[in-house]
Every structure is written in structure tokens, then in C-alpha cells.
Short mmCIF file of C-alpha atoms in Angstrom, two decimals:
data_model
loop_
_atom_site.label_atom_id
_atom_site.label_comp_id
_atom_site.label_asym_id
_atom_site.label_seq_id
_atom_site.Cartn_x
_atom_site.Cartn_y
_atom_site.Cartn_z
CA MET T 483 90.45 118.14 90.83
CA ASP T 484 87.10 117.03 91.66
CA ASN T 485 85.08 114.32 89.76
CA ASN T 486 83.04 116.90 87.78
CA ALA T 487 86.23 118.76 86.73
CA LEU T 488 87.89 115.74 85.50
CA ARG T 489 84.78 114.82 83.70
CA TRP T 490 84.55 118.03 82.00
CA LEU T 491 88.17 118.12 80.53
CA GLU T 492 87.47 114.71 79.18
CA GLY T 493 84.45 115.50 77.27
CA TRP T 494 86.26 119.23 76.23
CA PHE T 495 89.30 116.64 74.86
CA LYS T 496 86.89 114.02 73.05
CA GLU T 497 85.36 117.07 71.68
CA THR T 498 88.44 118.44 70.15
CA CYS T 499 89.53 115.03 68.63
CA ASP T 500 89.18 114.90 64.94
CA GLY T 501 91.13 111.66 64.38
CA ASP T 502 94.72 113.20 64.28
CA ARG T 503 94.78 115.53 66.74
CA GLU T 504 94.75 113.24 69.61
CA HIS T 505 97.62 111.46 68.37
CA ALA T 506 99.54 114.37 68.64
CA TYR T 507 98.61 116.59 70.92
CA GLY T 508 97.27 116.10 74.65
CA ILE T 509 96.73 116.73 78.17
CA ILE T 510 99.53 116.25 80.76
CA ILE T 511 98.86 116.22 84.77
CA GLU T 512 101.75 115.40 87.35
CA THR T 513 102.79 115.79 90.57
CA ILE T 514 104.91 118.23 91.82
CA ASP T 515 107.49 117.91 94.45
CA ASN T 516 105.72 120.87 97.01
CA LEU T 517 102.44 118.63 97.36
CA GLY T 518 100.69 119.85 94.21
CA TRP T 519 99.83 119.22 90.42
CA SER T 520 100.84 120.81 87.20
CA MET T 521 98.65 120.41 84.19
CA HIS T 522 99.54 121.40 80.61
CA VAL T 523 97.02 121.19 77.90
CA ASP T 524 98.22 121.64 74.10
CA LEU T 525 95.65 123.78 72.78
CA ALA T 526 96.97 123.14 69.19
CA GLY T 527 94.22 122.78 66.60
CA THR T 528 91.46 123.89 68.84
CA PRO T 529 89.81 127.19 68.98
CA LEU T 530 91.60 128.19 72.15
CA VAL T 531 95.22 127.68 70.14
CA ASP T 532 95.94 131.49 71.09
CA THR T 533 94.56 131.61 74.55
CA THR T 534 97.12 131.75 77.26
CA THR T 535 95.97 131.66 81.02
CA HIS T 536 97.97 131.68 84.50
CA LEU T 537 95.32 130.61 87.24
CA PRO T 538 96.51 131.22 90.74
CA PRO T 539 97.03 128.15 92.75
CA SER T 540 94.38 126.88 94.93
CA ILE T 541 94.66 125.29 98.11
CA THR T 542 91.84 122.68 99.12
CA GLY T 543 92.00 119.45 100.91
CA SER T 544 94.62 118.47 103.67
CA ASP T 545 98.04 117.64 104.29
CA ASP T 546 96.74 113.76 103.57
CA ASP T 547 95.53 114.83 100.01
#
């Protein structure tokens, strides 16, 4: 994830904070065992609550990333 994407995600999360939501819901970013990343965003309490997307994986970088 590049810096711009991470900054966008941080800004979006901040906008959805209401004093309670940020203590119960959040964003999980993890490494996975086959050289990649997994991200889960809990959309409860946001306008996107009924939205689902399964983006195709993208390959960028090198074996050293």
C-alpha cells in the first residue's frame, strides 16, 4: 500500500469516528503466508455498511517487498 492510499484510508477512518464507532469497529491489515497482505474494514456504522467488494489481487513491487 503506498503512502497516498494509507493516508486516504486514515482520513476516511477519521471521518467515520463518532466517539463510539472507533472503539468497536476498525481496520485490520495483516501479512499473509504467501507474500501478500489481507485487509478487512468493518463498515458497520458507515454509509457503506451494505457494500461488499472483492477486488482482484494486484501484484506490484519485487520479491524483496
